[in-house]
Amino acid sequence: MGCNHDCANCHSNCGSSEIEKLKLNDRSSIKHIVGVLSGKGGVGKSLVTSLLAVKLSKMGLNVGVLDADITGPSMAKSFGIFDKAYQQDDLILPYITKLGIKVISTNMLLANDDDPIIWRGSLISNLVQQYYKDVRWEELDVLLIDMPPGTGDVTLTTFQQIPVDGIVIVTTPQELVSMIVKKSINMADQMGVPVVGLVENMSYVVCPNCQERIYIYGNKDTDYLSQFGYPCLSKIPFDGRLTKLVDNGEVEDFNLDYVDDLAKKIIEDMEDK
């Protein structure tokens, strides 16, 4: 109660300071880890994760995607993955997409895609740990972690036990969402996890006739984003073409520049590391 998770400057004997980072298996090496996070569900974290994975892959990087949204996984659907994961030499093998992106997601473990995962938080966190340390990722430049909404067990486990280099915060132009997104930013700040920047999803829609931008949430003023203290690196509009590709499992075929600046910032951070 009242813990700010700043173990390095804490003198309590709660045992939390003894938590060590998980170690990868000897068949894997990951240079950079980025989480995609928001305090609220339904804002487009999985969309941003998949678009970012595709963009980084097309820029020549070896990319992996860990779907940490265990009870609401969507990465398999976005990438058109129907195969089930299997084990080899005590390690889980990820699915490799046509662009070479390596993906692990809970639906790859279920007999039926619509089977629910009815687990308590500790079991869910354990599976996320297993996805990190027991998957044969091999050589990755970037591992993207699609986080579940909120600041609960999985987020805490990820921040404490996986060496995350930075997080991307996804928001939408609504005051309610903005208020909840602040909680995620505050959690990251308190736990010493760097924030790469913001992505505003559902930013606007383009009129198909006149090409005018329509701000359906009534907020075209980007100054409100400054309240978060981090730069907005990408604005993603409502785009029916993108929605159709994701629904069809063809997100790798999308080629517009919605997340280009975000991808470039991540590569800059990798070079500075």
PDB file of C-alpha atoms in Angstrom:
ATOM      1  CA  MET A   1       0.000   0.000   0.000  1.00  0.00           C
ATOM      2  CA  GLY A   2       1.507   3.333  -1.003  1.00  0.00           C
ATOM      3  CA  CYS A   3       4.375   1.674  -2.899  1.00  0.00           C
ATOM      4  CA  ASN A   4       5.770   3.762  -5.749  1.00  0.00           C
ATOM      5  CA  HIS A   5       7.791   0.782  -7.109  1.00  0.00           C
ATOM      6  CA  ASP A   6      11.025   2.752  -6.826  1.00  0.00           C
ATOM      7  CA  CYS A   7      12.935  -0.190  -5.362  1.00  0.00           C
ATOM      8  CA  ALA A   8      16.348   1.401  -5.882  1.00  0.00           C
ATOM      9  CA  ASN A   9      15.559   4.212  -3.412  1.00  0.00           C
ATOM     10  CA  CYS A  10      13.432   2.217  -0.975  1.00  0.00           C
ATOM     11  CA  HIS A  11      14.585   0.949   2.426  1.00  0.00           C
ATOM     12  CA  SER A  12      11.652  -1.363   3.121  1.00  0.00           C
ATOM     13  CA  ASN A  13      12.210  -5.094   3.455  1.00  0.00           C
ATOM     14  CA  CYS A  14       9.277  -6.185   1.328  1.00  0.00           C
ATOM     15  CA  GLY A  15      11.401  -8.380  -0.940  1.00  0.00           C
ATOM     16  CA  SER A  16      10.402  -6.565  -4.148  1.00  0.00           C
ATOM     17  CA  SER A  17      13.907  -5.195  -4.603  1.00  0.00           C
ATOM     18  CA  GLU A  18      15.139  -8.756  -4.992  1.00  0.00           C
ATOM     19  CA  ILE A  19      13.160  -9.305  -8.183  1.00  0.00           C
ATOM     20  CA  GLU A  20      15.593 -10.084 -10.984  1.00  0.00           C
ATOM     21  CA  LYS A  21      15.135  -9.696 -14.706  1.00  0.00           C
ATOM     22  CA  LEU A  22      14.212 -12.871 -16.552  1.00  0.00           C
ATOM     23  CA  LYS A  23      16.936 -14.528 -18.559  1.00  0.00           C
ATOM     24  CA  LEU A  24      16.427 -15.525 -22.173  1.00  0.00           C
ATOM     25  CA  ASN A  25      17.063 -19.073 -23.320  1.00  0.00           C
ATOM     26  CA  ASP A  26      20.439 -19.741 -24.944  1.00  0.00           C
ATOM     27  CA  ARG A  27      18.853 -19.892 -28.414  1.00  0.00           C
ATOM     28  CA  SER A  28      17.658 -16.285 -28.302  1.00  0.00           C
ATOM     29  CA  SER A  29      19.137 -12.785 -28.324  1.00  0.00           C
ATOM     30  CA  ILE A  30      17.102  -9.564 -28.270  1.00  0.00           C
ATOM     31  CA  LYS A  31      18.724  -6.153 -28.726  1.00  0.00           C
ATOM     32  CA  HIS A  32      15.792  -3.848 -27.929  1.00  0.00           C
ATOM     33  CA  ILE A  33      12.391  -4.323 -26.263  1.00  0.00           C
ATOM     34  CA  VAL A  34       9.477  -1.910 -26.664  1.00  0.00           C
ATOM     35  CA  GLY A  35       6.096  -2.214 -24.972  1.00  0.00           C
ATOM     36  CA  VAL A  36       2.899  -0.748 -26.443  1.00  0.00           C
ATOM     37  CA  LEU A  37       0.612   0.373 -23.641  1.00  0.00           C
ATOM     38  CA  SER A  38      -2.483   2.315 -22.714  1.00  0.00           C
ATOM     39  CA  GLY A  39      -4.513   2.600 -19.545  1.00  0.00           C
ATOM     40  CA  LYS A  40      -7.715   1.779 -21.413  1.00  0.00           C
ATOM     41  CA  GLY A  41      -8.867  -0.985 -23.717  1.00  0.00           C
ATOM     42  CA  GLY A  42     -10.157  -0.408 -27.215  1.00  0.00           C
ATOM     43  CA  VAL A  43      -7.846   2.467 -28.126  1.00  0.00           C
ATOM     44  CA  GLY A  44      -5.764   0.530 -30.668  1.00  0.00           C
ATOM     45  CA  LYS A  45      -2.690  -0.840 -28.900  1.00  0.00           C
ATOM     46  CA  SER A  46      -2.739  -4.014 -30.982  1.00  0.00           C
ATOM     47  CA  LEU A  47      -3.196  -2.037 -34.194  1.00  0.00           C
ATOM     48  CA  VAL A  48      -0.202   0.143 -33.364  1.00  0.00           C
ATOM     49  CA  THR A  49       1.861  -2.917 -32.420  1.00  0.00           C
ATOM     50  CA  SER A  50       1.121  -4.707 -35.683  1.00  0.00           C
ATOM     51  CA  LEU A  51       1.693  -1.613 -37.862  1.00  0.00           C
ATOM     52  CA  LEU A  52       4.944  -0.871 -36.047  1.00  0.00           C
ATOM     53  CA  ALA A  53       6.130  -4.463 -36.456  1.00  0.00           C
ATOM     54  CA  VAL A  54       5.433  -4.320 -40.189  1.00  0.00           C
ATOM     55  CA  LYS A  55       7.156  -0.947 -40.627  1.00  0.00           C
ATOM     56  CA  LEU A  56      10.272  -1.972 -38.680  1.00  0.00           C
ATOM     57  CA  SER A  57      10.464  -5.224 -40.630  1.00  0.00           C
ATOM     58  CA  LYS A  58      10.243  -3.356 -43.937  1.00  0.00           C
ATOM     59  CA  MET A  59      13.054  -1.105 -42.700  1.00  0.00           C
ATOM     60  CA  GLY A  60      15.286  -4.158 -42.486  1.00  0.00           C
ATOM     61  CA  LEU A  61      15.053  -5.128 -38.814  1.00  0.00           C
ATOM     62  CA  ASN A  62      14.448  -8.591 -37.372  1.00  0.00           C
ATOM     63  CA  VAL A  63      11.208  -8.146 -35.428  1.00  0.00           C
ATOM     64  CA  GLY A  64       9.288 -10.224 -32.911  1.00  0.00           C
ATOM     65  CA  VAL A  65       5.832  -9.645 -31.404  1.00  0.00           C
ATOM     66  CA  LEU A  66       4.884 -10.930 -27.956  1.00  0.00           C
ATOM     67  CA  ASP A  67       1.131 -10.694 -27.438  1.00  0.00           C
ATOM     68  CA  ALA A  68       0.884 -10.107 -23.683  1.00  0.00           C
ATOM     69  CA  ASP A  69      -2.863  -9.449 -23.834  1.00  0.00           C
ATOM     70  CA  ILE A  70      -3.495 -13.043 -22.769  1.00  0.00           C
ATOM     71  CA  THR A  71      -7.273 -12.896 -22.340  1.00  0.00           C
ATOM     72  CA  GLY A  72      -7.890 -10.661 -25.369  1.00  0.00           C
ATOM     73  CA  PRO A  73      -5.262 -11.652 -27.936  1.00  0.00           C
ATOM     74  CA  SER A  74      -5.461 -10.201 -31.438  1.00  0.00           C
ATOM     75  CA  MET A  75      -2.009 -10.580 -33.001  1.00  0.00           C
ATOM     76  CA  ALA A  76      -2.791 -13.961 -34.563  1.00  0.00           C
ATOM     77  CA  LYS A  77      -5.883 -12.502 -36.246  1.00  0.00           C
ATOM     78  CA  SER A  78      -4.054  -9.398 -37.487  1.00  0.00           C
ATOM     79  CA  PHE A  79      -1.289 -11.453 -39.126  1.00  0.00           C
ATOM     80  CA  GLY A  80      -3.565 -14.214 -40.436  1.00  0.00           C
ATOM     81  CA  ILE A  81      -2.087 -16.905 -38.196  1.00  0.00           C
ATOM     82  CA  PHE A  82      -4.125 -20.095 -37.987  1.00  0.00           C
ATOM     83  CA  ASP A  83      -1.341 -22.532 -37.132  1.00  0.00           C
ATOM     84  CA  LYS A  84      -0.842 -23.627 -33.544  1.00  0.00           C
ATOM     85  CA  ALA A  85       2.413 -23.184 -31.679  1.00  0.00           C
ATOM     86  CA  TYR A  86       4.466 -26.269 -30.925  1.00  0.00           C
ATOM     87  CA  GLN A  87       7.492 -27.145 -28.878  1.00  0.00           C
ATOM     88  CA  GLN A  88      10.965 -28.220 -29.916  1.00  0.00           C
ATOM     89  CA  ASP A  89      13.896 -28.903 -27.575  1.00  0.00           C
ATOM     90  CA  ASP A  90      11.901 -27.575 -24.596  1.00  0.00           C
ATOM     91  CA  LEU A  91      11.286 -24.249 -26.360  1.00  0.00           C
ATOM     92  CA  ILE A  92       8.147 -22.796 -27.921  1.00  0.00           C
ATOM     93  CA  LEU A  93       8.478 -21.990 -31.613  1.00  0.00           C
ATOM     94  CA  PRO A  94       6.872 -18.713 -32.735  1.00  0.00           C
ATOM     95  CA  TYR A  95       4.992 -18.356 -36.003  1.00  0.00           C
ATOM     96  CA  ILE A  96       7.027 -16.637 -38.719  1.00  0.00           C
ATOM     97  CA  THR A  97       5.019 -14.377 -41.043  1.00  0.00           C
ATOM     98  CA  LYS A  98       5.704 -13.754 -44.720  1.00  0.00           C
ATOM     99  CA  LEU A  99       7.823 -10.701 -43.807  1.00  0.00           C
ATOM    100  CA  GLY A 100       9.760 -12.763 -41.284  1.00  0.00           C
ATOM    101  CA  ILE A 101       8.081 -11.304 -38.170  1.00  0.00           C
ATOM    102  CA  LYS A 102       8.059 -13.806 -35.299  1.00  0.00           C
ATOM    103  CA  VAL A 103       4.789 -13.884 -33.366  1.00  0.00           C
ATOM    104  CA  ILE A 104       3.560 -15.640 -30.235  1.00  0.00           C
ATOM    105  CA  SER A 105      -0.045 -15.186 -29.107  1.00  0.00           C
ATOM    106  CA  THR A 106      -2.439 -17.082 -26.875  1.00  0.00           C
ATOM    107  CA  ASN A 107      -4.760 -18.097 -29.722  1.00  0.00           C
ATOM    108  CA  MET A 108      -1.860 -20.161 -31.050  1.00  0.00           C
ATOM    109  CA  LEU A 109      -2.194 -22.329 -27.925  1.00  0.00           C
ATOM    110  CA  LEU A 110      -5.972 -22.810 -27.927  1.00  0.00           C
ATOM    111  CA  ALA A 111      -7.918 -25.569 -29.621  1.00  0.00           C
ATOM    112  CA  ASN A 112     -10.500 -23.003 -30.770  1.00  0.00           C
ATOM    113  CA  ASP A 113      -9.879 -19.301 -31.307  1.00  0.00           C
ATOM    114  CA  ASP A 114     -12.988 -18.332 -29.320  1.00  0.00           C
ATOM    115  CA  ASP A 115     -12.124 -20.447 -26.261  1.00  0.00           C
ATOM    116  CA  PRO A 116     -11.829 -18.110 -23.243  1.00  0.00           C
ATOM    117  CA  ILE A 117      -8.850 -17.934 -20.918  1.00  0.00           C
ATOM    118  CA  ILE A 118     -10.416 -17.941 -17.443  1.00  0.00           C
ATOM    119  CA  TRP A 119      -7.358 -17.503 -15.248  1.00  0.00           C
ATOM    120  CA  ARG A 120      -6.333 -15.456 -12.264  1.00  0.00           C
ATOM    121  CA  GLY A 121      -3.719 -12.762 -12.656  1.00  0.00           C
ATOM    122  CA  SER A 122      -0.783 -14.791 -11.380  1.00  0.00           C
ATOM    123  CA  LEU A 123      -1.269 -17.495 -14.020  1.00  0.00           C
ATOM    124  CA  ILE A 124      -1.584 -14.883 -16.760  1.00  0.00           C
ATOM    125  CA  SER A 125       1.634 -13.205 -15.614  1.00  0.00           C
ATOM    126  CA  ASN A 126       3.400 -16.575 -15.585  1.00  0.00           C
ATOM    127  CA  LEU A 127       2.428 -17.169 -19.201  1.00  0.00           C
ATOM    128  CA  VAL A 128       3.807 -13.768 -20.219  1.00  0.00           C
ATOM    129  CA  GLN A 129       7.076 -14.684 -18.521  1.00  0.00           C
ATOM    130  CA  GLN A 130       7.116 -17.965 -20.419  1.00  0.00           C
ATOM    131  CA  TYR A 131       6.491 -16.182 -23.721  1.00  0.00           C
ATOM    132  CA  TYR A 132       9.596 -14.096 -23.074  1.00  0.00           C
ATOM    133  CA  LYS A 133      12.058 -16.669 -21.762  1.00  0.00           C
ATOM    134  CA  ASP A 134      10.842 -19.956 -23.293  1.00  0.00           C
ATOM    135  CA  VAL A 135      10.138 -18.923 -26.895  1.00  0.00           C
ATOM    136  CA  ARG A 136      12.920 -19.518 -29.394  1.00  0.00           C
ATOM    137  CA  TRP A 137      13.157 -15.956 -30.649  1.00  0.00           C
ATOM    138  CA  GLU A 138      16.677 -16.460 -32.014  1.00  0.00           C
ATOM    139  CA  GLU A 139      18.233 -13.155 -33.193  1.00  0.00           C
ATOM    140  CA  LEU A 140      15.895 -10.148 -32.875  1.00  0.00           C
ATOM    141  CA  ASP A 141      16.651  -6.476 -33.319  1.00  0.00           C
ATOM    142  CA  VAL A 142      13.338  -5.482 -31.718  1.00  0.00           C
ATOM    143  CA  LEU A 143      10.754  -7.326 -29.638  1.00  0.00           C
ATOM    144  CA  LEU A 144       7.407  -5.527 -29.424  1.00  0.00           C
ATOM    145  CA  ILE A 145       5.166  -6.398 -26.475  1.00  0.00           C
ATOM    146  CA  ASP A 146       1.460  -5.780 -26.994  1.00  0.00           C
ATOM    147  CA  MET A 147       0.349  -5.039 -23.438  1.00  0.00           C
ATOM    148  CA  PRO A 148      -3.121  -5.572 -21.956  1.00  0.00           C
ATOM    149  CA  PRO A 149      -5.064  -2.484 -20.865  1.00  0.00           C
ATOM    150  CA  GLY A 150      -4.553  -1.060 -17.414  1.00  0.00           C
ATOM    151  CA  THR A 151      -1.794  -1.067 -14.831  1.00  0.00           C
ATOM    152  CA  GLY A 152      -2.352  -4.518 -13.327  1.00  0.00           C
ATOM    153  CA  ASP A 153      -0.407  -7.732 -12.857  1.00  0.00           C
ATOM    154  CA  VAL A 154       0.872  -8.214 -16.408  1.00  0.00           C
ATOM    155  CA  THR A 155       2.106  -4.646 -16.748  1.00  0.00           C
ATOM    156  CA  LEU A 156       3.808  -4.804 -13.361  1.00  0.00           C
ATOM    157  CA  THR A 157       5.412  -8.169 -14.160  1.00  0.00           C
ATOM    158  CA  THR A 158       6.622  -6.893 -17.536  1.00  0.00           C
ATOM    159  CA  PHE A 159       8.158  -3.742 -16.114  1.00  0.00           C
ATOM    160  CA  GLN A 160       9.812  -5.564 -13.220  1.00  0.00           C
ATOM    161  CA  GLN A 161      11.051  -8.738 -14.889  1.00  0.00           C
ATOM    162  CA  ILE A 162      11.524  -8.033 -18.601  1.00  0.00           C
ATOM    163  CA  PRO A 163      14.260  -5.555 -19.617  1.00  0.00           C
ATOM    164  CA  VAL A 164      11.952  -3.130 -21.419  1.00  0.00           C
ATOM    165  CA  ASP A 165      13.896  -0.313 -23.102  1.00  0.00           C
ATOM    166  CA  GLY A 166      10.890   1.909 -23.694  1.00  0.00           C
ATOM    167  CA  ILE A 167       7.130   2.065 -24.080  1.00  0.00           C
ATOM    168  CA  VAL A 168       4.788   3.616 -26.608  1.00  0.00           C
ATOM    169  CA  ILE A 169       1.594   5.091 -25.161  1.00  0.00           C
ATOM    170  CA  VAL A 170      -1.549   4.879 -27.305  1.00  0.00           C
ATOM    171  CA  THR A 171      -4.400   7.327 -26.788  1.00  0.00           C
ATOM    172  CA  THR A 172      -7.459   8.686 -28.579  1.00  0.00           C
ATOM    173  CA  PRO A 173      -8.716  12.313 -28.635  1.00  0.00           C
ATOM    174  CA  GLN A 174     -11.208  11.960 -25.782  1.00  0.00           C
ATOM    175  CA  GLU A 175     -10.891  13.480 -22.323  1.00  0.00           C
ATOM    176  CA  LEU A 176     -11.896  10.216 -20.623  1.00  0.00           C
ATOM    177  CA  VAL A 177      -9.165   8.298 -22.395  1.00  0.00           C
ATOM    178  CA  SER A 178      -6.637  11.045 -21.722  1.00  0.00           C
ATOM    179  CA  MET A 179      -7.314  10.852 -18.001  1.00  0.00           C
ATOM    180  CA  ILE A 180      -6.751   7.078 -17.924  1.00  0.00           C
ATOM    181  CA  VAL A 181      -3.693   7.240 -20.182  1.00  0.00           C
ATOM    182  CA  LYS A 182      -2.062   9.485 -17.585  1.00  0.00           C
ATOM    183  CA  LYS A 183      -2.195   6.581 -15.151  1.00  0.00           C
ATOM    184  CA  SER A 184      -0.052   4.451 -17.474  1.00  0.00           C
ATOM    185  CA  ILE A 185       2.433   7.276 -17.965  1.00  0.00           C
ATOM    186  CA  ASN A 186       2.664   7.834 -14.219  1.00  0.00           C
ATOM    187  CA  MET A 187       3.234   4.124 -13.651  1.00  0.00           C
ATOM    188  CA  ALA A 188       6.025   4.052 -16.224  1.00  0.00           C
ATOM    189  CA  ASP A 189       7.626   7.151 -14.688  1.00  0.00           C
ATOM    190  CA  GLN A 190       7.464   5.713 -11.177  1.00  0.00           C
ATOM    191  CA  MET A 191       9.010   2.438 -12.291  1.00  0.00           C
ATOM    192  CA  GLY A 192      11.743   4.074 -14.327  1.00  0.00           C
ATOM    193  CA  VAL A 193      10.592   2.818 -17.729  1.00  0.00           C
ATOM    194  CA  PRO A 194      11.302   5.376 -20.499  1.00  0.00           C
ATOM    195  CA  VAL A 195       8.384   6.597 -22.623  1.00  0.00           C
ATOM    196  CA  VAL A 196       9.288   6.695 -26.324  1.00  0.00           C
ATOM    197  CA  GLY A 197       6.303   8.848 -27.248  1.00  0.00           C
ATOM    198  CA  LEU A 198       2.585   8.931 -27.920  1.00  0.00           C
ATOM    199  CA  VAL A 199       0.404   7.637 -30.734  1.00  0.00           C
ATOM    200  CA  GLU A 200      -3.022   9.194 -31.236  1.00  0.00           C
ATOM    201  CA  ASN A 201      -5.337   6.617 -32.800  1.00  0.00           C
ATOM    202  CA  MET A 202      -8.783   7.402 -34.271  1.00  0.00           C
ATOM    203  CA  SER A 203      -7.455  10.904 -34.757  1.00  0.00           C
ATOM    204  CA  TYR A 204      -9.722  11.866 -37.652  1.00  0.00           C
ATOM    205  CA  VAL A 205     -11.492  10.532 -40.722  1.00  0.00           C
ATOM    206  CA  VAL A 206     -10.893  11.744 -44.279  1.00  0.00           C
ATOM    207  CA  CYS A 207     -13.934  12.637 -46.372  1.00  0.00           C
ATOM    208  CA  PRO A 208     -13.837  10.400 -49.478  1.00  0.00           C
ATOM    209  CA  ASN A 209     -15.178  13.220 -51.673  1.00  0.00           C
ATOM    210  CA  CYS A 210     -13.328  16.390 -50.675  1.00  0.00           C
ATOM    211  CA  GLN A 211     -10.437  14.827 -48.666  1.00  0.00           C
ATOM    212  CA  GLU A 212     -11.156  17.171 -45.756  1.00  0.00           C
ATOM    213  CA  ARG A 213     -10.208  15.865 -42.337  1.00  0.00           C
ATOM    214  CA  ILE A 214     -13.198  15.394 -40.047  1.00  0.00           C
ATOM    215  CA  TYR A 215     -12.487  15.296 -36.313  1.00  0.00           C
ATOM    216  CA  ILE A 216     -15.364  13.158 -35.125  1.00  0.00           C
ATOM    217  CA  TYR A 217     -14.446  13.570 -31.460  1.00  0.00           C
ATOM    218  CA  GLY A 218     -14.464  17.333 -31.935  1.00  0.00           C
ATOM    219  CA  ASN A 219     -10.839  17.731 -30.906  1.00  0.00           C
ATOM    220  CA  LYS A 220      -8.526  18.849 -33.690  1.00  0.00           C
ATOM    221  CA  ASP A 221      -6.377  20.852 -31.285  1.00  0.00           C
ATOM    222  CA  THR A 222      -3.148  18.934 -30.817  1.00  0.00           C
ATOM    223  CA  ASP A 223      -2.101  21.107 -27.863  1.00  0.00           C
ATOM    224  CA  TYR A 224      -3.983  18.824 -25.484  1.00  0.00           C
ATOM    225  CA  LEU A 225      -1.332  16.173 -26.137  1.00  0.00           C
ATOM    226  CA  SER A 226       1.291  18.373 -24.494  1.00  0.00           C
ATOM    227  CA  GLN A 227      -0.273  17.636 -21.097  1.00  0.00           C
ATOM    228  CA  PHE A 228       1.387  14.204 -21.189  1.00  0.00           C
ATOM    229  CA  GLY A 229       4.896  15.622 -21.418  1.00  0.00           C
ATOM    230  CA  TYR A 230       5.961  13.421 -24.334  1.00  0.00           C
ATOM    231  CA  PRO A 231       5.897  13.981 -28.120  1.00  0.00           C
ATOM    232  CA  CYS A 232       3.104  12.642 -30.292  1.00  0.00           C
ATOM    233  CA  LEU A 233       4.970  10.649 -32.942  1.00  0.00           C
ATOM    234  CA  SER A 234       2.062   9.311 -34.992  1.00  0.00           C
ATOM    235  CA  LYS A 235      -1.567  10.135 -35.741  1.00  0.00           C
ATOM    236  CA  ILE A 236      -3.650   7.297 -37.143  1.00  0.00           C
ATOM    237  CA  PRO A 237      -7.020   8.127 -38.719  1.00  0.00           C
ATOM    238  CA  PHE A 238     -10.056   5.927 -39.138  1.00  0.00           C
ATOM    239  CA  ASP A 239      -9.191   4.049 -42.321  1.00  0.00           C
ATOM    240  CA  GLY A 240     -11.549   1.454 -43.773  1.00  0.00           C
ATOM    241  CA  ARG A 241      -8.772  -0.028 -45.905  1.00  0.00           C
ATOM    242  CA  LEU A 242      -6.666  -0.697 -42.838  1.00  0.00           C
ATOM    243  CA  THR A 243      -9.605  -2.170 -40.950  1.00  0.00           C
ATOM    244  CA  LYS A 244     -10.315  -4.574 -43.803  1.00  0.00           C
ATOM    245  CA  LEU A 245      -6.694  -5.719 -44.004  1.00  0.00           C
ATOM    246  CA  VAL A 246      -6.534  -6.377 -40.260  1.00  0.00           C
ATOM    247  CA  ASP A 247      -9.841  -8.248 -40.315  1.00  0.00           C
ATOM    248  CA  ASN A 248      -8.519 -10.390 -43.161  1.00  0.00           C
ATOM    249  CA  GLY A 249      -5.201 -11.055 -41.437  1.00  0.00           C
ATOM    250  CA  GLU A 250      -3.322  -9.052 -44.051  1.00  0.00           C
ATOM    251  CA  VAL A 251      -1.870  -6.212 -41.988  1.00  0.00           C
ATOM    252  CA  GLU A 252       1.514  -6.808 -43.626  1.00  0.00           C
ATOM    253  CA  ASP A 253       0.062  -5.540 -46.911  1.00  0.00           C
ATOM    254  CA  PHE A 254      -0.596  -2.048 -45.482  1.00  0.00           C
ATOM    255  CA  ASN A 255       1.959   0.457 -46.789  1.00  0.00           C
ATOM    256  CA  LEU A 256       0.974   3.972 -45.694  1.00  0.00           C
ATOM    257  CA  ASP A 257       3.200   6.068 -43.431  1.00  0.00           C
ATOM    258  CA  TYR A 258       1.089   6.214 -40.282  1.00  0.00           C
ATOM    259  CA  VAL A 259       3.853   5.012 -37.938  1.00  0.00           C
ATOM    260  CA  ASP A 260       6.973   6.030 -39.862  1.00  0.00           C
ATOM    261  CA  ASP A 261       8.090   8.679 -37.341  1.00  0.00           C
ATOM    262  CA  LEU A 262       7.520   6.286 -34.468  1.00  0.00           C
ATOM    263  CA  ALA A 263       9.602   3.597 -36.154  1.00  0.00           C
ATOM    264  CA  LYS A 264      12.410   6.092 -36.836  1.00  0.00           C
ATOM    265  CA  LYS A 265      12.406   7.203 -33.188  1.00  0.00           C
ATOM    266  CA  ILE A 266      12.728   3.598 -31.997  1.00  0.00           C
ATOM    267  CA  ILE A 267      15.653   3.015 -34.349  1.00  0.00           C
ATOM    268  CA  GLU A 268      17.308   6.214 -33.058  1.00  0.00           C
ATOM    269  CA  ASP A 269      16.876   4.972 -29.491  1.00  0.00           C
ATOM    270  CA  MET A 270      18.447   1.643 -30.472  1.00  0.00           C
ATOM    271  CA  GLU A 271      21.470   3.413 -31.940  1.00  0.00           C
ATOM    272  CA  ASP A 272      21.868   5.536 -28.795  1.00  0.00           C
ATOM    273  CA  LYS A 273      21.610   2.532 -26.479  1.00  0.00           C
TER     274      LYS A 273
END
